[in-house]
Structure formats: C-alpha cells, structure tokens
Short mmCIF file of C-alpha atoms in Angstrom, two decimals:
data_model
loop_
_atom_site.label_atom_id
_atom_site.label_comp_id
_atom_site.label_asym_id
_atom_site.label_seq_id
_atom_site.Cartn_x
_atom_site.Cartn_y
_atom_site.Cartn_z
CA MET A 28 -11.27 55.53 -13.13
CA PHE A 29 -9.48 53.25 -10.69
CA ILE A 30 -9.44 50.65 -13.17
CA ASN A 31 -7.67 52.19 -15.93
CA SER A 32 -5.33 53.73 -13.43
CA LEU A 33 -4.89 50.19 -12.40
CA LYS A 34 -4.20 49.15 -16.34
CA THR A 35 -1.84 51.73 -16.90
CA GLY A 36 0.41 50.63 -13.67
CA PHE A 37 0.45 46.99 -14.90
CA LEU A 38 0.88 47.78 -18.38
CA ILE A 39 4.01 49.82 -17.67
CA PHE A 40 5.25 47.08 -15.09
CA ALA A 41 4.96 44.62 -17.50
CA LEU A 42 6.98 46.08 -20.39
CA ILE A 43 9.73 47.32 -18.09
CA ALA A 44 10.01 43.60 -17.06
CA LEU A 45 9.92 42.45 -20.50
CA PHE A 46 12.77 45.44 -21.68
CA THR A 47 14.80 44.04 -18.69
CA PHE A 48 14.12 40.08 -19.64
CA ILE A 49 15.25 41.22 -23.00
CA GLY A 50 18.39 43.16 -21.82
CA GLY A 51 19.72 40.47 -19.38
CA MET A 52 19.25 37.62 -22.06
CA LEU A 53 21.40 39.41 -24.42
CA GLY A 54 23.78 41.20 -22.07
CA ASN A 55 23.31 39.46 -18.66
CA GLU A 56 23.35 41.59 -15.36
CA ASN A 57 24.70 44.63 -17.90
CA GLY A 58 21.90 44.22 -20.27
CA ALA A 59 19.18 43.85 -18.06
CA LEU A 60 20.50 47.25 -16.24
CA ILE A 61 20.41 48.65 -19.76
CA GLY A 62 16.99 47.13 -20.47
CA LEU A 63 15.88 48.38 -16.93
CA LEU A 64 17.28 52.17 -17.58
CA ILE A 65 15.43 52.28 -21.41
CA SER A 66 12.44 50.78 -19.85
CA GLY A 67 12.36 53.12 -17.21
CA GLY A 68 13.32 56.43 -19.61
CA VAL A 69 10.68 55.55 -22.24
CA SER A 70 7.90 54.98 -19.17
CA PHE A 71 8.94 58.70 -17.85
CA PHE A 72 8.44 60.16 -21.23
CA SER A 73 5.38 58.13 -22.21
CA TYR A 74 3.44 59.96 -18.94
CA TRP A 75 4.90 63.53 -19.52
CA PHE A 76 5.77 63.68 -23.55
CA SER A 77 4.17 60.83 -25.44
CA ASP A 78 0.90 63.11 -26.21
CA LYS A 79 2.99 65.81 -27.86
CA MET A 80 4.99 63.22 -29.55
CA VAL A 81 1.85 61.92 -31.41
CA ILE A 82 0.48 65.30 -32.18
CA LYS A 83 3.74 66.41 -33.56
CA ALA A 84 4.06 62.86 -35.75
CA TYR A 85 1.14 63.46 -37.64
CA ARG A 86 1.75 67.19 -38.19
CA ALA A 87 -1.61 68.51 -36.22
CA LYS A 88 -2.07 72.20 -35.93
CA GLU A 89 -3.83 73.35 -32.99
CA VAL A 90 -7.28 75.59 -33.84
CA ASP A 91 -9.25 77.71 -31.81
CA SER A 92 -12.73 79.59 -32.30
CA THR A 93 -11.22 81.89 -34.93
CA THR A 94 -9.26 79.79 -36.98
CA ASN A 95 -12.09 76.75 -37.27
CA PRO A 96 -15.38 77.79 -35.31
CA ARG A 97 -17.11 74.90 -36.99
CA LEU A 98 -14.84 72.24 -35.19
CA TYR A 99 -14.16 74.04 -31.98
CA GLY A 100 -17.75 75.28 -31.55
CA ILE A 101 -18.75 71.30 -31.93
CA VAL A 102 -15.98 70.00 -29.67
CA LYS A 103 -16.97 73.01 -27.07
CA LYS A 104 -20.86 72.22 -26.73
CA LEU A 105 -19.55 68.64 -26.20
CA ALA A 106 -17.61 69.22 -23.62
CA MET A 107 -19.92 70.74 -21.54
CA ASN A 108 -22.64 68.36 -22.28
CA ALA A 109 -19.77 65.67 -21.03
CA ASN A 110 -18.82 68.11 -18.07
CA LEU A 111 -15.42 67.95 -19.16
CA PRO A 112 -12.83 70.86 -19.45
CA MET A 113 -12.11 72.01 -22.99
CA PRO A 114 -9.44 69.96 -24.61
CA LYS A 115 -6.94 71.34 -27.18
CA VAL A 116 -8.34 70.93 -30.78
CA TYR A 117 -6.15 69.93 -33.13
CA ILE A 118 -6.45 69.49 -36.95
CA ILE A 119 -4.24 66.80 -38.94
CA PRO A 120 -3.34 67.50 -42.70
CA GLU A 121 -4.52 64.03 -44.02
CA ARG A 122 -7.29 63.14 -46.48
CA GLN A 123 -8.06 59.99 -44.87
CA PRO A 124 -11.30 60.76 -42.28
CA ASN A 125 -10.24 59.84 -38.76
CA ALA A 126 -9.94 60.87 -35.48
CA PHE A 127 -8.11 60.53 -32.17
CA ALA A 128 -7.63 61.88 -28.26
CA THR A 129 -4.75 61.85 -26.27
CA GLY A 130 -3.35 63.27 -22.65
CA ARG A 131 -2.46 61.85 -19.74
CA ASN A 132 -5.65 63.39 -17.94
CA PRO A 133 -8.94 65.34 -18.62
CA LYS A 134 -6.86 68.39 -17.56
CA ASN A 135 -4.56 67.81 -20.38
CA ALA A 136 -6.56 66.29 -23.00
CA ALA A 137 -6.38 66.91 -26.63
CA VAL A 138 -8.51 65.89 -29.53
CA ALA A 139 -7.40 65.87 -33.12
CA CYS A 140 -9.42 64.73 -36.28
CA THR A 141 -7.95 64.94 -40.26
CA GLN A 142 -9.13 67.64 -42.70
CA GLY A 143 -10.47 64.50 -44.76
CA LEU A 144 -12.98 63.88 -41.37
CA LEU A 145 -14.06 67.37 -41.81
CA ASP A 146 -14.92 67.50 -45.01
CA LEU A 147 -16.55 64.41 -45.53
CA MET A 148 -18.86 64.56 -42.39
CA ASN A 149 -21.99 66.67 -41.74
CA ASP A 150 -22.21 68.95 -38.37
CA ASN A 151 -24.29 66.04 -36.79
CA GLU A 152 -21.51 62.97 -37.92
CA LEU A 153 -18.52 65.40 -36.96
CA ALA A 154 -20.26 65.65 -33.34
CA GLY A 155 -20.59 61.80 -33.38
CA VAL A 156 -16.96 61.08 -33.99
CA MET A 157 -15.79 63.88 -31.59
CA ALA A 158 -18.05 62.89 -28.76
CA HIS A 159 -16.62 59.59 -29.19
CA GLU A 160 -13.10 60.79 -28.54
CA LEU A 161 -14.62 62.77 -25.25
CA GLY A 162 -15.97 59.63 -24.18
CA HIS A 163 -12.16 58.08 -24.43
CA VAL A 164 -11.15 61.37 -22.42
CA LYS A 165 -14.10 60.80 -19.89
CA HIS A 166 -13.14 57.19 -19.23
CA ARG A 167 -9.67 58.00 -18.84
CA ASP A 168 -8.66 55.80 -21.85
CA ILE A 169 -6.23 58.45 -23.53
CA LEU A 170 -2.98 57.79 -21.04
CA ILE A 171 -3.06 54.10 -20.95
CA SER A 172 -3.76 54.04 -25.39
CA THR A 173 -0.83 56.92 -25.42
CA ILE A 174 1.67 54.86 -23.38
CA ALA A 175 0.63 51.65 -25.34
CA ALA A 176 1.40 53.47 -28.59
CA THR A 177 4.96 54.61 -27.21
CA PHE A 178 5.78 51.10 -25.98
CA ALA A 179 4.50 49.48 -29.07
CA GLY A 180 6.75 51.37 -31.21
CA ALA A 181 9.66 50.89 -29.24
CA ILE A 182 9.20 47.33 -29.21
CA ALA A 183 8.65 47.07 -32.57
CA ASN A 184 11.52 49.07 -33.67
CA ILE A 185 14.09 47.63 -31.03
CA SER A 186 13.41 44.44 -31.99
CA ARG A 187 14.90 45.29 -35.76
CA PHE A 188 18.10 45.59 -34.24
CA LEU A 189 18.48 43.17 -31.92
CA PRO A 190 19.96 40.34 -34.17
CA TYR A 191 23.29 42.56 -34.29
CA ALA A 192 23.17 43.50 -30.67
CA SER A 193 25.99 41.13 -29.54
CA ARG A 194 28.55 41.29 -32.19
CA GLY A 195 31.19 41.74 -29.69
CA ASN A 196 30.76 38.76 -27.48
CA ASN A 197 32.60 35.66 -27.75
CA ARG A 198 31.36 33.43 -30.77
CA ASN A 199 29.14 30.90 -28.22
CA ASN A 200 27.24 34.02 -26.26
CA ARG A 201 27.71 35.92 -29.96
CA ASN A 202 25.42 32.47 -31.50
CA SER A 203 23.39 32.09 -28.71
CA ASN A 204 22.36 36.01 -28.30
CA ALA A 205 22.02 36.50 -32.07
CA GLY A 206 19.46 33.38 -32.05
CA LEU A 207 17.70 34.97 -29.45
CA GLY A 208 17.48 38.26 -30.92
CA ILE A 209 16.23 36.67 -34.17
CA LEU A 210 13.27 35.31 -32.12
CA VAL A 211 12.53 38.33 -30.57
CA ALA A 212 12.68 40.23 -33.54
CA LEU A 213 9.77 38.16 -35.27
CA LEU A 214 7.81 37.80 -32.18
CA GLY A 215 8.34 41.98 -31.45
CA PRO A 216 5.85 43.10 -33.93
CA ILE A 217 3.28 40.41 -32.55
CA ALA A 218 3.68 41.27 -29.31
CA ALA A 219 3.29 45.15 -29.77
CA SER A 220 0.03 44.11 -31.89
CA ILE A 221 -1.37 42.05 -28.69
CA ILE A 222 -0.57 44.97 -26.81
CA GLN A 223 -2.80 47.43 -29.19
CA MET A 224 -5.52 44.85 -29.56
CA THR A 225 -5.89 44.32 -25.80
CA ILE A 226 -6.11 47.88 -24.79
CA SER A 227 -8.54 48.95 -27.64
CA ARG A 228 -11.15 46.59 -28.43
CA ARG A 229 -13.46 46.80 -25.67
CA ARG A 230 -12.60 50.43 -24.96
CA GLU A 231 -13.98 51.38 -28.17
CA PHE A 232 -17.65 49.87 -27.47
CA MET A 233 -17.62 52.06 -24.43
CA ALA A 234 -16.43 55.06 -25.88
CA ASP A 235 -19.10 54.32 -28.45
CA ARG A 236 -21.89 54.18 -25.93
CA ALA A 237 -20.35 57.41 -24.22
CA GLY A 238 -19.81 59.12 -27.69
CA ALA A 239 -23.77 58.54 -28.17
CA GLU A 240 -24.81 60.16 -24.88
CA ILE A 241 -22.40 63.08 -24.99
CA SER A 242 -23.90 63.96 -28.58
CA GLY A 243 -27.23 63.04 -27.87
CA ASN A 244 -28.25 60.75 -30.27
CA PRO A 245 -26.49 57.23 -31.15
CA LEU A 246 -27.22 57.81 -34.85
CA TYR A 247 -24.77 60.69 -35.38
CA LEU A 248 -21.96 58.25 -34.78
CA ARG A 249 -23.55 55.30 -36.38
CA ASN A 250 -23.48 57.10 -39.85
CA ALA A 251 -20.38 58.56 -39.30
CA LEU A 252 -18.80 55.19 -38.82
CA GLU A 253 -20.55 53.97 -41.75
CA LYS A 254 -18.58 56.39 -43.71
CA LEU A 255 -15.42 56.12 -41.95
CA GLU A 256 -15.25 52.20 -43.27
CA ASN A 257 -15.90 52.78 -46.48
CA TYR A 258 -13.29 55.90 -46.75
CA SER A 259 -10.64 54.69 -44.49
CA GLN A 260 -9.92 51.54 -46.75
CA SER A 261 -9.66 53.65 -49.90
CA ILE A 262 -8.12 56.56 -48.59
CA PRO A 263 -4.59 55.71 -47.34
CA MET A 264 -2.92 57.17 -44.23
CA SER A 265 0.19 59.46 -45.33
CA ASN A 266 3.61 57.98 -45.22
CA THR A 267 3.70 59.92 -41.64
CA GLY A 268 1.68 57.17 -40.21
CA ASN A 269 2.80 55.11 -37.62
CA PRO A 270 1.18 51.62 -37.07
CA ALA A 271 2.38 51.57 -33.30
CA THR A 272 -0.83 54.28 -32.96
CA ALA A 273 -3.48 52.54 -34.98
CA HIS A 274 -5.01 51.88 -31.89
CA MET A 275 -5.61 55.41 -30.84
CA PHE A 276 -7.99 56.58 -33.71
CA ILE A 277 -11.22 55.94 -34.31
CA VAL A 278 -10.78 53.38 -36.97
CA ASN A 279 -8.07 51.53 -37.62
CA PRO A 280 -6.12 54.12 -40.02
CA PHE A 281 -3.93 50.99 -41.58
CA ALA A 282 -6.98 48.92 -42.29
CA GLY A 283 -7.04 46.17 -44.62
CA LEU A 284 -5.87 43.25 -42.62
CA ARG A 285 -6.81 40.02 -44.00
CA GLY A 286 -6.86 36.22 -42.79
CA LEU A 287 -4.91 35.47 -39.66
CA GLN A 288 -3.60 39.39 -39.60
CA ASN A 289 -7.23 39.79 -38.28
CA LEU A 290 -6.50 38.07 -34.88
CA PHE A 291 -4.44 40.98 -34.37
CA ARG A 292 -7.00 44.13 -35.63
CA THR A 293 -6.73 46.94 -33.03
CA HIS A 294 -10.35 47.43 -33.56
CA PRO A 295 -13.70 45.65 -32.98
CA SER A 296 -14.95 45.07 -36.62
CA THR A 297 -17.32 48.61 -37.63
CA TYR A 298 -20.06 46.02 -38.51
CA ASP A 299 -20.26 45.26 -34.72
CA ARG A 300 -19.90 48.71 -33.61
CA ILE A 301 -22.61 50.10 -35.56
CA ARG A 302 -25.06 46.93 -34.76
CA GLU A 303 -24.32 48.15 -30.72
CA LEU A 304 -25.37 51.78 -31.80
CA ASP A 305 -28.32 50.43 -33.52
CA LYS A 306 -29.49 48.66 -30.68
CA LEU A 307 -29.20 51.89 -28.65
CA ALA A 308 -30.86 53.90 -30.98
CA MET A 309 -34.04 51.43 -30.91
CA GLU A 310 -33.66 51.51 -26.93
CA LYS A 311 -34.15 55.15 -27.22
CA GLY A 312 -37.26 55.02 -29.63
CA LEU A 313 -34.76 56.67 -32.36
CA LEU A 314 -35.28 53.57 -34.89
CA MET A 315 -37.97 50.72 -35.46
#
C-alpha cells in the first residue's frame, strides 16, 4: 500500500515536472507557468474524476443484483473472499472480451467487463477474471493506473499540437521552438507508452496471483487468459477505445504489436502469465 502511494506521488511529481519543462522550453517563464498549471489541473482531475472519465469513455452501464444477477453475484462473492468493500459493477457494450478496475481506493472502486467477456466465459472463468481485477483493487493499483492513463493520454494529445504552439513568437524563437515541438511530438507517444509499460507489467503478475487466491483456483484465470489471448486479437475494440487506457485492462485491448513495438507493450506476454499460474496450480496440487 505504502509503495503504491509512493509510486503515485512520484508519477504525479515527474509528470508535473515534464509538463513544466516542456512549457518552459516553448514559452520561457510564461510557458513554464502554463505547463505547471495544466499539469496541476490534470493531477487534481485525475485523482477525483479520472475513474468516471474512463467509465464514460467506454459507455459502461452500471448493473446490480436485479439487472445482471450473474455478474453482480460473482463479484459480490469475490469481494467477500478478498475482504473488500463491494465495488460498483459495470458492463461495457463491446464484443471483445476484456475487463478493468478503476477508482481512487477500495472504498471508491469499480470493476467493469465487456459483454463479450460475459458471453465467452463460463462462471469459473468469469470469476477468475473479476478476481484478477479485485486483486488490483486490493493492491491499490487502480489509482496509479488511472492517473497514468490520464497523463499518457494528455502527453500523446498535447504532443500533436506542439509544432504549432509558437507561431506568435519572433522568427528565431519560432524556429527553435517549432523544432523542439516536433521532437516532443515524436517522443510524446513513446513516453506515454513507457509510462504505461512501467506501471503495468509487474502488477499484472501480482494481480494474477491475487486473483488466483481470491477465486480459490488458479486454473479459473489460467483458462480465461487462454481464451482472452485468442479472442482479443481477433475481435477489435470499437472506435470508443483509447490506447492510453490499454494498461488498465486484463489483456491489451489494442493487441497486435509486432517487432520493436513489443518493447513498449503494456502487458507481460499471456504465455508467461499462464506459465506462472500453472506453477501455482501445481503447488496447490491442481495440476500434475
């Protein structure tokens, strides 16, 4: 808990410093102040509202024991197993099977899964996936991942406009700042990917292990991951999806990375995750 709180604070500080530096390079003292104000505003917004923004971006609809007793009942049982408050439960109208968790703390958490996940998984596999998401809640990964998604999106979007940010300056400054803007525009998306990769890879293994413990059987999640790997690549996410949120999902919803792009993948390979779950199942005597 303390480590994740420290990571959250460091991430916010680093990104505020990055925005301030970019602003200063493009517009001297005034630009630095603008960068500081923007990053401060994004930080405040991320802490209090980014979870709602992500839920809204994917058009997720909240369900309860009446509107979807299957999903709600599974999450309720898992939350009790994990000794967690009952989170809000959402369904995303997407054919691709996937799921994520969000919120600033366990008391304000939400878990969401796609309609495709509900259609594809049996109850045990669905429990494995939702237990993984509750593992993120229990480890307090959800705040840092949601803040990272907001900042990654901000970096990627702002970098597109930086080459045009200094049109009103004198010619020398305009040429210098335009060159810097182009450089940042090229490096911005890479920086966003590195942020996602750094936040995501290790915590996925930790959430897998926690999910196996919460659901009571590592094979539930193991079998679910096998299905997810196959179907997430063959069924694309719709246009509502934002790559800046890729690291929040149980598997990358924008899969298909090849070659050098694999260096910036937001998740460990599904093969490695399945292998670790198989080891855990063998330790419990569930596999020979």
